[in-house]
Coordinates of C-alpha atoms in Angstrom, one line a residue:
Chain A
M54 CA 0.0 0.0 0.0
T55 CA 3.0 2.3 0.3
D56 CA 5.2 3.2 -2.6
V57 CA 8.8 2.2 -2.1
V58 CA 11.0 5.0 -3.2
S59 CA 13.1 4.0 -6.2
G60 CA 16.6 5.1 -7.1
L61 CA 18.0 5.4 -3.6
A62 CA 21.3 4.3 -2.2
P63 CA 21.5 0.6 -1.1
E64 CA 21.3 1.5 2.6
L65 CA 18.1 3.3 2.0
A66 CA 16.4 0.5 0.1
G67 CA 13.0 -0.1 1.3
A68 CA 12.4 3.6 2.3
K69 CA 8.8 4.5 1.8
E70 CA 7.5 7.7 0.2
G71 CA 6.9 10.5 2.6
Q72 CA 9.1 9.1 5.4
G73 CA 12.7 9.1 6.3
S74 CA 14.8 12.2 6.6
K75 CA 14.3 13.1 3.0
P76 CA 12.0 16.1 3.3
L77 CA 8.7 16.0 1.5
A78 CA 8.5 18.3 -1.5
S79 CA 5.0 19.1 -0.6
A80 CA 2.4 18.6 2.3
S81 CA 0.2 17.0 -0.4
E82 CA 2.6 14.1 -0.4
R83 CA 2.2 13.4 3.2
F84 CA 1.9 9.7 3.9
T85 CA -1.1 8.4 5.8
S86 CA -2.2 4.9 6.9
Y87 CA -4.3 3.0 9.5
D88 CA -1.6 0.4 9.3
L89 CA 1.1 0.8 12.0
D90 CA 3.6 -1.3 10.1
A91 CA 3.3 0.9 7.1
F92 CA 5.2 3.6 9.0
E93 CA 9.0 3.4 9.5
V94 CA 10.1 3.7 13.1
P95 CA 11.2 7.4 13.2
G96 CA 14.7 8.1 14.4
G97 CA 14.1 11.8 15.2
R98 CA 15.8 13.4 12.2
E99 CA 12.7 13.2 10.0
E100 CA 11.0 16.5 9.2
N101 CA 7.9 15.3 11.1
W102 CA 9.9 14.5 14.3
R103 CA 13.0 16.6 14.3
F104 CA 11.7 19.0 16.9
T105 CA 10.4 16.2 19.3
P106 CA 12.6 14.8 22.1
M107 CA 12.2 11.2 21.0
K108 CA 13.6 9.8 24.3
R109 CA 10.7 11.4 26.2
L110 CA 8.1 9.7 23.9
R111 CA 8.3 6.6 26.2
G112 CA 8.5 4.3 23.2
L113 CA 5.2 5.4 21.7
H114 CA 6.9 5.8 18.4
D115 CA 9.0 2.6 18.2
G116 CA 6.7 -0.1 19.5
T117 CA 8.4 -0.5 22.9
A118 CA 5.5 1.2 24.7
R119 CA 3.0 -1.4 26.0
F120 CA -0.6 -0.1 26.1
D121 CA -1.1 -1.6 29.5
G122 CA -3.3 1.1 31.0
S123 CA -6.5 2.9 30.1
A124 CA -7.7 6.4 30.1
T125 CA -10.9 7.2 31.9
I126 CA -13.4 9.0 29.7
T127 CA -16.5 10.6 31.2
V128 CA -19.0 12.7 29.3
D129 CA -21.3 15.3 30.6
G130 CA -24.0 14.9 28.1
S131 CA -25.0 12.1 25.8
S132 CA -22.4 9.9 24.2
E133 CA -21.9 6.3 22.9
T134 CA -19.2 3.8 23.5
V135 CA -18.6 1.8 20.3
G136 CA -16.3 -0.9 19.1
R137 CA -13.6 -0.6 16.5
D138 CA -15.9 -1.9 13.8
D139 CA -18.4 1.0 14.1
A140 CA -18.9 2.3 10.6
R141 CA -18.4 5.9 11.6
I142 CA -14.9 5.3 12.9
G143 CA -12.4 6.6 10.4
Q144 CA -14.7 9.1 8.8
G145 CA -12.6 12.0 10.2
G146 CA -9.2 11.1 8.8
V147 CA -6.3 8.8 8.6
P148 CA -3.2 8.7 10.9
A149 CA -0.3 10.6 9.5
D150 CA 2.4 9.5 11.8
R151 CA 3.5 6.4 13.6
V152 CA 2.2 7.3 17.0
A153 CA -1.2 8.1 15.7
A154 CA -1.2 4.8 13.9
A155 CA -0.1 3.0 17.0
A156 CA -3.0 4.6 18.9
W157 CA -5.4 3.7 16.2
T158 CA -4.2 0.1 16.3
A159 CA -4.3 -0.2 20.1
F160 CA -7.7 1.4 21.1
T161 CA -10.4 -1.1 22.0
E162 CA -13.4 1.2 22.4
A163 CA -14.2 4.6 21.0
T164 CA -16.3 7.4 22.6
V165 CA -18.7 9.1 20.1
V166 CA -20.4 12.3 20.9
T167 CA -23.0 13.5 18.5
I168 CA -24.2 17.1 18.4
D169 CA -27.7 17.1 17.0
G170 CA -29.0 20.4 18.2
T171 CA -28.8 20.2 22.0
P172 CA -27.9 23.7 23.2
E173 CA -26.0 22.6 26.3
P174 CA -22.3 22.3 26.0
V175 CA -20.9 18.8 26.2
T176 CA -17.8 18.3 28.3
V177 CA -15.6 15.2 27.7
R178 CA -13.1 14.6 30.5
V179 CA -10.1 12.3 29.7
T180 CA -8.0 11.3 32.6
G181 CA -4.6 9.7 31.9
P182 CA -3.9 6.1 32.9
G183 CA -1.7 7.1 35.9
E184 CA 2.0 7.4 36.4
G185 CA 4.0 4.8 34.6
A186 CA 1.0 3.4 32.6
V187 CA 0.4 3.8 28.9
A188 CA -3.0 4.1 27.2
A189 CA -4.5 4.6 23.8
A190 CA -7.8 6.4 23.3
H191 CA -10.2 7.2 20.5
L192 CA -12.7 10.0 20.5
Q193 CA -15.1 11.1 17.8
I194 CA -17.2 14.3 17.8
R195 CA -19.7 14.6 15.1
T196 CA -22.6 16.9 14.2
T197 CA -25.8 16.3 12.3
P198 CA -26.6 18.6 9.4
H199 CA -27.2 22.2 10.4
A200 CA -26.8 21.4 14.1
E201 CA -24.9 23.9 16.3
G202 CA -23.2 23.0 19.6
T203 CA -20.2 23.3 21.9
V204 CA -17.8 20.5 23.0
V205 CA -15.1 20.9 25.6
V206 CA -12.5 18.2 25.8
E207 CA -10.4 18.3 29.0
F208 CA -7.3 16.2 29.4
S209 CA -5.8 15.8 32.8
G210 CA -4.0 13.3 35.1
S211 CA -0.8 11.3 34.8
G212 CA 0.8 8.8 32.6
T213 CA 1.2 8.4 28.8
L214 CA -1.6 8.7 26.3
A215 CA -1.7 8.4 22.5
D216 CA -5.0 9.2 20.9
N217 CA -6.9 10.1 17.8
I218 CA -9.7 12.6 17.9
E219 CA -12.0 12.7 14.9
V220 CA -14.2 15.7 14.5
V221 CA -16.7 15.2 11.7
L222 CA -18.8 18.2 10.9
A223 CA -21.9 17.6 8.8
D224 CA -23.0 20.0 6.1
G225 CA -24.1 23.4 7.4
S226 CA -23.3 22.6 11.0
K227 CA -21.3 24.7 13.5
L228 CA -19.1 23.4 16.3
T229 CA -17.3 25.3 18.9
L230 CA -14.6 23.1 20.3
V231 CA -12.3 23.7 23.2
V232 CA -9.5 21.3 24.0
T233 CA -7.5 21.8 27.2
E234 CA -4.3 20.0 28.3
E235 CA -4.0 20.4 32.0
W236 CA -1.8 17.4 32.7
A237 CA 0.2 16.6 35.7
D238 CA 4.0 17.2 35.4
D239 CA 4.8 13.6 34.4
A240 CA 2.3 13.2 31.6
V241 CA 3.1 12.6 27.9
H242 CA 0.3 13.1 25.5
V243 CA 0.6 12.6 21.7
S244 CA -2.6 13.5 20.0
A245 CA -3.7 13.5 16.4
Q246 CA -6.8 15.6 15.6
H247 CA -8.6 14.9 12.4
L248 CA -10.9 17.8 11.6
S249 CA -13.2 17.1 8.7
I250 CA -15.3 20.1 7.7
G251 CA -18.5 19.5 5.6
R252 CA -20.0 21.8 3.1
D253 CA -20.7 25.3 4.6
A254 CA -19.8 23.9 8.1
T255 CA -18.0 26.0 10.6
L256 CA -15.4 24.9 13.2
R257 CA -14.3 27.3 16.0
A258 CA -11.5 25.4 17.8
T259 CA -9.5 26.7 20.7
S260 CA -6.6 24.7 22.2
V261 CA -5.1 25.4 25.5
A262 CA -1.9 23.6 26.5
L263 CA -0.6 24.1 30.0
G264 CA 0.5 20.9 31.7
G265 CA 2.5 17.8 31.0
D266 CA 6.1 16.9 30.4
L267 CA 5.6 16.4 26.6
V268 CA 2.5 17.4 24.7
R269 CA 2.4 17.0 21.0
I270 CA -0.8 17.8 19.2
S271 CA -1.2 17.5 15.4
P272 CA -4.5 18.9 14.1
T273 CA -5.3 18.3 10.4
V274 CA -8.1 20.2 8.8
K275 CA -9.7 18.8 5.6
Y276 CA -12.7 20.1 3.8
R277 CA -15.3 17.8 2.2
G278 CA -17.2 20.5 0.3
P279 CA -17.2 24.2 -0.6
G280 CA -18.0 26.9 1.9
G281 CA -16.2 25.3 5.0
D282 CA -14.8 27.6 7.6
A283 CA -12.2 26.6 10.2
E284 CA -10.8 28.8 12.9
L285 CA -8.0 27.3 15.0
A286 CA -6.8 29.3 18.0
G287 CA -4.4 28.1 20.5
L288 CA -2.2 29.0 23.5
G289 CA 0.5 27.2 25.2
F290 CA 2.4 28.0 28.4
A291 CA 5.7 26.1 28.6
D292 CA 7.4 25.9 32.0
A293 CA 11.0 24.8 32.7
G294 CA 11.4 21.3 31.3
Q295 CA 8.1 21.2 29.4
H296 CA 7.9 20.4 25.7
L297 CA 4.7 21.7 23.9
E298 CA 4.4 21.0 20.2
Q299 CA 1.6 22.0 17.9
R300 CA 1.7 20.8 14.3
L301 CA -1.1 22.0 12.2
L302 CA -2.0 21.2 8.6
V303 CA -4.9 22.9 6.9
D304 CA -5.5 21.1 3.7
H305 CA -7.6 23.1 1.3
G306 CA -8.8 20.8 -1.4
E307 CA -12.2 22.3 -2.0
P308 CA -13.2 25.7 -3.4
S309 CA -14.4 28.7 -1.4
C310 CA -13.3 27.6 2.1
T311 CA -11.7 29.7 4.8
S312 CA -9.1 29.0 7.5
N313 CA -7.7 31.1 10.2
V314 CA -5.0 30.0 12.5
L315 CA -3.7 31.9 15.5
Y316 CA -1.5 30.3 18.1
K317 CA 0.3 32.0 20.9
N318 CA 2.9 30.5 23.2
A319 CA 4.6 31.8 26.3
L320 CA 7.7 30.3 27.7
Q321 CA 9.3 30.5 31.1
G322 CA 12.4 28.5 31.7
R323 CA 14.6 28.1 34.7
K324 CA 18.4 27.8 35.2
G325 CA 19.7 24.3 35.8
T326 CA 17.0 22.3 34.2
T327 CA 15.8 21.4 30.6
D328 CA 14.7 24.4 28.7
A329 CA 11.1 25.4 28.4
R330 CA 10.2 24.5 24.8
T331 CA 7.5 25.2 22.3
V332 CA 7.3 24.1 18.7
W333 CA 4.7 25.4 16.3
I334 CA 4.5 24.1 12.8
G335 CA 1.8 25.7 10.6
D336 CA 1.3 24.1 7.2
V337 CA -1.3 25.4 4.9
L338 CA -1.8 23.7 1.5
I339 CA -4.0 25.2 -1.1
R340 CA -4.5 22.6 -3.8
A341 CA -5.2 23.4 -7.4
T342 CA -8.9 22.5 -6.8
A343 CA -9.2 25.0 -4.0
E344 CA -10.1 28.1 -5.8
N345 CA -11.3 31.1 -3.9
T346 CA -9.6 30.0 -0.7
R347 CA -9.1 32.5 2.0
T348 CA -6.5 31.6 4.7
F349 CA -4.4 33.3 7.3
E350 CA -2.1 31.8 9.9
F351 CA -0.2 33.5 12.6
N352 CA 2.0 32.3 15.4
R353 CA 3.3 34.5 18.2
N354 CA 5.7 33.5 21.0
L355 CA 6.6 35.4 24.1
V356 CA 9.8 34.4 25.8
L357 CA 9.6 35.5 29.4
T358 CA 12.9 34.3 30.7
E359 CA 16.2 32.8 29.6
H360 CA 16.4 29.0 29.3
A361 CA 13.5 28.8 26.8
R362 CA 13.3 28.1 23.2
A363 CA 10.5 28.7 20.8
D364 CA 10.5 27.2 17.3
S365 CA 8.1 28.5 14.7
V366 CA 7.8 27.2 11.1
P367 CA 4.9 28.6 9.0
N368 CA 4.5 27.0 5.6
L369 CA 2.2 28.1 2.9
E370 CA 1.9 26.1 -0.3
I371 CA -0.3 27.4 -3.1
E372 CA -1.0 25.4 -6.1
T373 CA -3.6 27.7 -7.7
G374 CA -3.5 31.4 -8.5
E375 CA -7.2 31.7 -8.1
I376 CA -7.4 32.4 -4.3
A377 CA -9.1 35.1 -2.4
G378 CA -6.3 35.7 0.0
A379 CA -3.5 33.9 1.8
G380 CA -1.0 35.0 4.4
H381 CA 1.1 33.8 7.2
A382 CA 3.3 35.4 9.8
S383 CA 5.3 34.4 12.8
A384 CA 6.9 36.6 15.5
T385 CA 8.8 35.7 18.6
G386 CA 9.4 38.4 21.2
R387 CA 11.1 38.6 24.5
F388 CA 9.8 40.1 27.7
D389 CA 13.0 42.0 28.6
D390 CA 14.4 44.0 31.4
E391 CA 13.6 47.3 29.7
Q392 CA 9.9 46.4 29.5
L393 CA 9.9 45.4 33.1
F394 CA 11.7 48.5 34.1
Y395 CA 9.2 50.7 32.2
L396 CA 6.2 49.1 33.9
Q397 CA 7.8 49.2 37.3
S398 CA 8.7 52.8 36.8
R399 CA 5.0 53.5 36.7
G400 CA 4.5 51.9 40.1
I401 CA 3.6 48.4 38.9
P402 CA 5.2 45.7 41.0
E403 CA 7.3 43.1 39.2
D404 CA 4.8 40.2 39.6
V405 CA 1.9 42.3 38.5
A406 CA 3.9 43.5 35.5
R407 CA 4.6 39.9 34.3
R408 CA 1.0 39.0 34.8
L409 CA -0.1 42.1 32.9
V410 CA 2.1 41.1 30.0
V411 CA 1.0 37.4 29.9
R412 CA -2.6 38.2 30.4
G413 CA -2.5 40.7 27.6
F414 CA -0.7 38.3 25.4
F415 CA -3.2 35.4 25.9
G416 CA -6.3 37.6 26.1
E417 CA -6.9 37.4 22.4
I418 CA -7.1 33.6 22.6
L419 CA -8.9 33.2 25.9
S420 CA -11.6 35.8 24.8
K421 CA -12.7 33.2 22.2
I422 CA -13.8 30.8 25.0
T423 CA -17.3 31.9 25.6
L424 CA -18.0 29.6 28.5
P425 CA -17.3 32.0 31.5
D426 CA -16.5 29.3 34.1
L427 CA -14.1 27.5 31.8
R428 CA -12.4 30.8 30.8
E429 CA -12.0 31.9 34.4
R430 CA -10.6 28.5 35.4
L431 CA -8.0 28.7 32.6
E432 CA -7.1 32.3 33.4
A433 CA -6.5 31.2 37.0
A434 CA -4.4 28.2 35.9
I435 CA -2.2 30.5 33.8
E436 CA -1.7 32.9 36.7
A437 CA -0.8 29.9 38.8
E438 CA 1.8 28.9 36.3
L439 CA 3.3 32.3 36.7
A440 CA 3.3 32.0 40.5
V441 CA 4.9 28.5 40.5
T442 CA 8.1 29.7 39.0
G443 CA 8.1 32.6 41.4
I444 CA 8.6 35.3 38.9
Chain B
M113 CA 5.5 70.1 49.9
S114 CA 8.1 67.5 48.8
T115 CA 11.8 67.8 48.6
L116 CA 14.0 65.6 46.4
E117 CA 17.6 65.9 47.7
I118 CA 20.6 64.5 45.8
K119 CA 23.9 64.6 47.6
D120 CA 27.3 63.8 46.1
L121 CA 25.9 61.2 43.8
H122 CA 28.4 58.9 42.1
V123 CA 27.0 56.5 39.5
S124 CA 28.8 53.9 37.3
V125 CA 27.7 51.7 34.4
A126 CA 29.2 48.4 33.4
T127 CA 31.2 48.4 30.2
D128 CA 33.3 45.8 28.4
D129 CA 36.3 47.5 30.1
G130 CA 34.8 47.3 33.6
P131 CA 32.7 49.9 35.4
K132 CA 32.8 53.4 34.1
E133 CA 31.9 56.3 36.3
I134 CA 29.4 58.7 34.7
L135 CA 28.2 60.8 37.5
K136 CA 31.0 62.3 39.6
G137 CA 29.4 63.9 42.6
V138 CA 26.0 65.4 41.8
D139 CA 24.4 67.8 44.3
L140 CA 20.9 69.0 43.6
T141 CA 17.8 69.9 45.7
I142 CA 14.4 70.2 44.2
E143 CA 11.5 71.5 46.2
G144 CA 7.8 71.2 45.5
G145 CA 6.6 74.2 43.5
Q146 CA 9.9 74.6 41.8
T147 CA 11.0 73.8 38.2
H148 CA 14.7 73.1 37.7
A149 CA 16.2 72.8 34.2
I150 CA 19.3 70.7 33.7
M151 CA 21.1 71.6 30.6
G152 CA 24.3 70.2 29.2
P153 CA 26.0 68.8 26.2
N154 CA 25.5 65.2 25.0
G155 CA 27.3 62.7 27.0
S156 CA 27.5 64.8 30.1
G157 CA 25.5 62.3 32.2
K158 CA 22.0 64.0 32.2
S159 CA 20.1 60.9 31.3
T160 CA 22.2 58.8 33.7
L161 CA 21.0 61.1 36.5
A162 CA 17.4 60.6 35.4
Y163 CA 17.7 56.8 35.3
A164 CA 19.6 56.7 38.6
I165 CA 16.8 58.6 40.3
A166 CA 14.2 56.1 38.8
G167 CA 16.4 53.1 39.7
H168 CA 17.3 51.5 36.4
P169 CA 19.3 48.4 37.1
K170 CA 22.0 49.2 34.6
Y171 CA 23.2 52.2 36.7
E172 CA 25.0 51.4 39.9
V173 CA 25.1 54.1 42.6
T174 CA 28.6 53.8 44.1
S175 CA 28.3 56.6 46.7
G176 CA 26.1 59.5 47.7
S177 CA 22.4 59.6 48.4
I178 CA 19.0 60.4 47.0
T179 CA 16.2 61.1 49.5
L180 CA 12.5 62.1 49.0
D181 CA 11.3 64.0 52.0
G182 CA 14.1 62.5 54.0
V183 CA 13.4 58.9 53.0
D184 CA 16.1 56.9 51.3
V185 CA 15.2 56.5 47.6
L186 CA 18.1 54.3 46.9
A187 CA 16.8 51.6 49.2
M188 CA 13.6 51.4 47.2
T189 CA 12.8 49.1 44.2
V190 CA 11.9 50.8 40.9
D191 CA 8.1 50.4 41.6
E192 CA 8.4 51.6 45.2
R193 CA 10.0 54.8 44.0
A194 CA 7.1 55.4 41.6
R195 CA 4.6 54.7 44.4
A196 CA 6.6 57.1 46.7
G197 CA 5.8 59.9 44.2
L198 CA 8.7 59.9 41.7
F199 CA 8.1 59.9 38.0
L200 CA 10.4 59.7 35.1
A201 CA 9.2 60.7 31.6
M202 CA 11.7 58.8 29.5
Q203 CA 13.6 60.0 26.5
Y204 CA 13.0 56.6 24.8
P205 CA 9.7 55.2 26.1
V206 CA 9.6 51.4 25.9
E207 CA 7.2 49.4 23.7
V208 CA 5.4 46.7 25.6
P209 CA 3.7 44.3 23.2
G210 CA 0.6 42.5 24.4
V211 CA -0.4 45.1 27.0
S212 CA -3.0 47.6 25.9
T213 CA -2.4 51.2 26.9
S214 CA -5.7 51.4 28.8
N215 CA -4.9 48.2 30.9
F216 CA -1.4 49.6 31.5
L217 CA -2.7 53.0 32.7
R218 CA -5.2 51.4 35.0
A219 CA -2.7 49.0 36.5
A220 CA -0.3 51.9 37.0
A221 CA -3.0 54.1 38.6
T222 CA -4.1 51.2 40.8
A223 CA -0.5 50.7 42.0
V224 CA 0.3 54.4 42.6
R225 CA -3.0 55.2 44.3
G226 CA -3.1 52.1 46.4
E227 CA -6.6 51.1 45.1
A228 CA -8.2 50.5 41.8
P229 CA -9.8 53.8 40.5
K230 CA -13.6 53.5 40.2
L231 CA -14.4 52.4 36.7
R232 CA -16.9 55.1 35.8
T233 CA -14.8 58.1 37.0
W234 CA -11.7 56.5 35.6
V235 CA -12.9 56.2 32.1
K236 CA -13.8 59.9 32.2
E237 CA -10.5 60.9 33.7
V238 CA -8.6 59.1 31.0
K239 CA -10.7 60.5 28.3
T240 CA -10.2 64.1 29.5
A241 CA -6.5 63.6 30.0
M242 CA -6.2 62.2 26.5
S243 CA -8.2 65.0 25.0
N244 CA -6.0 67.6 26.8
L245 CA -3.0 66.2 25.0
D246 CA -4.8 65.7 21.6
I247 CA -4.4 61.9 21.9
D248 CA -6.9 59.9 19.8
P249 CA -9.0 57.7 22.2
A250 CA -8.2 54.8 19.9
F251 CA -4.7 54.7 21.4
G252 CA -6.2 53.1 24.5
D253 CA -6.7 49.9 22.6
R254 CA -3.2 49.8 21.2
N255 CA -0.3 48.1 22.9
V256 CA 1.8 50.3 25.1
N257 CA 4.0 52.5 22.7
E258 CA 4.0 49.8 20.1
G259 CA 4.5 51.4 16.7
F260 CA 3.9 54.9 18.1
S261 CA 5.9 57.7 16.5
G262 CA 8.4 59.6 18.7
G263 CA 5.9 62.4 19.3
E264 CA 3.1 60.0 20.2
K265 CA 5.3 58.3 22.7
K266 CA 6.2 61.6 24.4
R267 CA 2.5 62.5 24.6
Q268 CA 1.9 59.2 26.3
E269 CA 4.6 60.0 28.9
V270 CA 2.9 63.3 29.7
L271 CA -0.5 61.5 29.8
Q272 CA 1.0 59.2 32.5
L273 CA 2.3 62.2 34.3
A274 CA -1.1 63.7 34.4
L275 CA -2.8 60.5 35.6
L276 CA -0.2 59.4 38.1
A277 CA 0.3 62.9 39.6
P278 CA 3.7 62.4 41.2
K279 CA 5.3 64.6 43.8
I280 CA 8.4 65.1 41.7
A281 CA 8.6 64.6 37.9
V282 CA 11.9 64.1 36.0
L283 CA 11.4 64.8 32.3
D284 CA 14.3 63.4 30.3
E285 CA 14.5 65.2 27.0
T286 CA 10.8 65.2 26.6
D287 CA 11.2 67.9 24.0
S288 CA 13.5 65.9 21.7
G289 CA 11.9 64.7 18.5
L290 CA 8.9 67.0 18.8
D291 CA 7.6 69.4 16.1
V292 CA 6.5 72.8 17.1
D293 CA 2.8 71.9 17.7
A294 CA 3.6 68.7 19.6
L295 CA 6.1 70.7 21.7
R296 CA 3.4 73.2 22.6
V297 CA 0.9 70.4 23.5
V298 CA 3.3 68.5 25.6
S299 CA 4.5 71.7 27.4
E300 CA 0.9 72.7 28.2
G301 CA 0.6 69.2 29.7
V302 CA 3.5 69.7 31.9
N303 CA 2.3 73.2 32.9
R304 CA -1.1 71.8 33.8
Y305 CA 0.7 69.3 36.0
K306 CA 2.8 72.1 37.6
A307 CA -0.4 74.1 38.3
S308 CA -2.1 71.1 39.9
G309 CA -0.2 71.5 43.2
D310 CA 3.2 71.9 44.9
V311 CA 5.0 69.6 42.6
G312 CA 8.6 69.7 41.6
V313 CA 9.8 69.4 38.1
L314 CA 13.3 68.4 37.0
L315 CA 13.5 69.2 33.3
I316 CA 16.5 67.7 31.4
T317 CA 17.1 69.1 28.1
H318 CA 19.8 69.8 25.5
Y319 CA 18.0 72.7 23.9
T320 CA 16.6 75.9 25.3
R321 CA 13.4 75.9 23.1
I322 CA 11.2 74.0 25.6
L323 CA 12.1 76.6 28.3
Q324 CA 10.1 79.1 26.3
H325 CA 7.1 77.1 27.1
I326 CA 8.0 75.8 30.6
K327 CA 9.5 78.5 32.7
P328 CA 12.3 77.2 35.0
D329 CA 13.0 78.7 38.4
V330 CA 16.6 77.4 38.4
V331 CA 18.9 76.4 35.6
H332 CA 21.8 74.1 36.1
V333 CA 24.6 73.4 33.7
F334 CA 25.6 69.8 33.7
A335 CA 29.0 68.8 32.4
G336 CA 31.5 66.0 33.1
G337 CA 29.1 64.2 35.3
K338 CA 28.1 66.9 37.7
V339 CA 26.5 70.3 38.1
V340 CA 29.1 72.9 37.2
L341 CA 27.0 76.1 37.4
S342 CA 23.6 77.1 38.7
G343 CA 21.7 80.2 38.1
G344 CA 18.3 81.8 37.2
P345 CA 16.5 81.6 34.0
E346 CA 18.9 84.0 32.4
L347 CA 21.5 81.3 32.4
A348 CA 19.5 79.5 29.8
D349 CA 19.6 82.6 27.6
E350 CA 23.4 82.7 27.9
L351 CA 23.7 79.1 26.9
E352 CA 21.4 79.7 23.9
K353 CA 23.8 82.4 22.8
N354 CA 27.2 80.9 23.6
G355 CA 26.6 77.2 23.7
Y356 CA 28.3 74.7 26.1
E357 CA 31.8 75.3 24.9
R358 CA 33.1 77.0 27.9
F359 CA 32.0 74.1 30.1
T360 CA 33.4 71.4 27.8
S361 CA 36.8 72.9 27.0
P362 CA 39.7 71.0 28.5
A363 CA 40.4 73.8 31.0
A364 CA 36.9 73.5 32.4
A365 CA 36.9 69.7 32.7
V366 CA 38.8 69.6 36.0

C-alpha cells in the first residue's frame, strides 16, 4: 500500500514515500495509513519528528510502549461507547504519523459524541492512565446537518496517552470546540486531531496547553465541500522542562473555504534544568482544486525568561493562482528588562507587570472561549503557572 | 510640599572594560513648587541622572544619596520609587507588546493610588487627560507604545504624568523629536501638572526651546558628570547664545 522510493542508495532501500529524513517536497505528499507497520520507526531526524525529544516519547513511536493502561473518559451529556468496527470510525481522517497509527491500532473502544441540536455544552473529560502506565484512546465528535453546539475536551491526570480525535462536521453545522491540556507534570500526550469540515460547516476550535512533560498535538483540517470555515486558535504555556508542540496542517482541497489559525505560546524557563520549549508548525496547503480560498495563519511566541526556546515554522503552499487571500506570519518576542523597568517605573510591582504582559498576550485567545466558568478557570491556571516559578 | 535631595551622587555603568563612572558627585535639591532645568552637552550624564533617580538596574550608585522627604530612595525598588511619588518621563519610552495602553494606565494608577480607581470616573478621567493632549482615544486599545511615533510616545509619557500625579517629575529630553505643535501640546501638559499642586519638576534638556514654554526657576549646567554652574532663567539665555563650549573645553573639565 506504500510506494517504495526508487533510485535510492542501497542502505536506504525499502524507504517509503513520505518518510525518512528526505524532506517532503509538498504537504500534499504526506503519507497516511491506518496500518502501524506501514510507518517506518522514526529516528528523530525526520521532518515530522525533528523537533520532538524522542527519548521522552516513552516508546510510543518505536513499538516498545505497552498499552497496559486505560484512560478514563467521562462525558457530561449524551455519548456512545462503540467498538472498532463501528462504521463511523475513520470518517474524520487517517493517521499521518507512527504514534497516531499506534494509537489507532491499540484502542479497543471509541467514545462518540453526536451534536444534534442540543444547546447545552458537552464536556468530555479524559484522565490519563496514571503514572507509569500507557494508554490509547479514540474519540469522535460529530454533528448532524445544520446542528450547532459546543464541546469541551479536557485532558488531565498522569501517565502516557496516545490518541486520535476525529471531528466530523456535517454540512451546514457549526461546532465550537475547546481542548484543554491540564496534565500533571509527568504526563506525555501525543494526539492527532482529524478535523473534517462538511459543506458550509464551521469549526471554531481553541486549544489550551498548560501541563504535561511532553504534549504534541497534530490537528489536520480537511474540507469535504465548498464553503467550509475553520478557525483554529491556541495557546501554550511552557514551564521549565516542558515540551509543547503544535503541528497544524490545513489542507484546502475544496473551493471557497476559509481557514484562520492563530497560536500564541509563552515560555518561562529556569536555570539548571531542561529548557522550556514550544514548537509550532503551521502548514497550509491550497490545492489546485481549492479556488477562492481565504486563509491566514499566525504564530506569536513570548519568551519570558532565559532557558527557553520557541520554534516556529509557518509554511504556505499554493497550487492555484485563483485564491481570495493567503497570508502567514510568525513573531517571537522577549519580555525583557527594559519592558519590566518601564512598567515598574509606573509603580507596577514586578509580579503584576509579568501577569499584565502574559494576560494581555493570551487575552486574544482566551476571549474566544465563551464559557465563562471555563475561561476563568483557565485564566487562574495561567496565573498559577506564573506563580509556580516565582517570577 | 516635597523635597528631592541628591547629595554627592556617584554612578557607574558596566562596560566591556569594567565599570565606568558617569556621575561624579551630583548635588541637587528640588523642592515642590519649583522647576529646575538641567542643561548640558550630549554625553555629560544627564540621562544617567534621570535613570539613577528612577532606579534603572543598569546604573550602579557607588556613593552618595537620594532622598525624597528624608526617605532613602536608593533603598527602594523601581516600583516603590514610583509609588513614593517619583516619575520619570523617558527619552525613549519602551514598547510593551501584548499590553493595551488602557490596561497599563489602569494598572499603574491602581498601584500608585493604592486602590483601583472607580471604573466610571476613571474612564472619564482618562478621556479628559487624553483629549487635553490631543491623543486619539483609539490609542487606548493599542499596545503600550508599540509602533507609536516619537511624538506620540512623548504624549503618552505626559499622559501618564497627568494620571499618576507624582510629587516630583523628572522629564528626560521630553522635547526631543517633537515638532513645534507637539512641543506646545506637551509643554501645556507639563504646565497643567505644575499648576495642579506643589509639585517639583526636573526638566532635562539639550535645547533651550522647551524653556520658552515651561519656565524654569533654576537652571543648572551639567558637564562632566556633575552640576558645574547654577543660576536663574537668564543662564539659559546665555547658553542659547554661547553654547556649552566654555563648560566642555579641557580647561573646564577639572
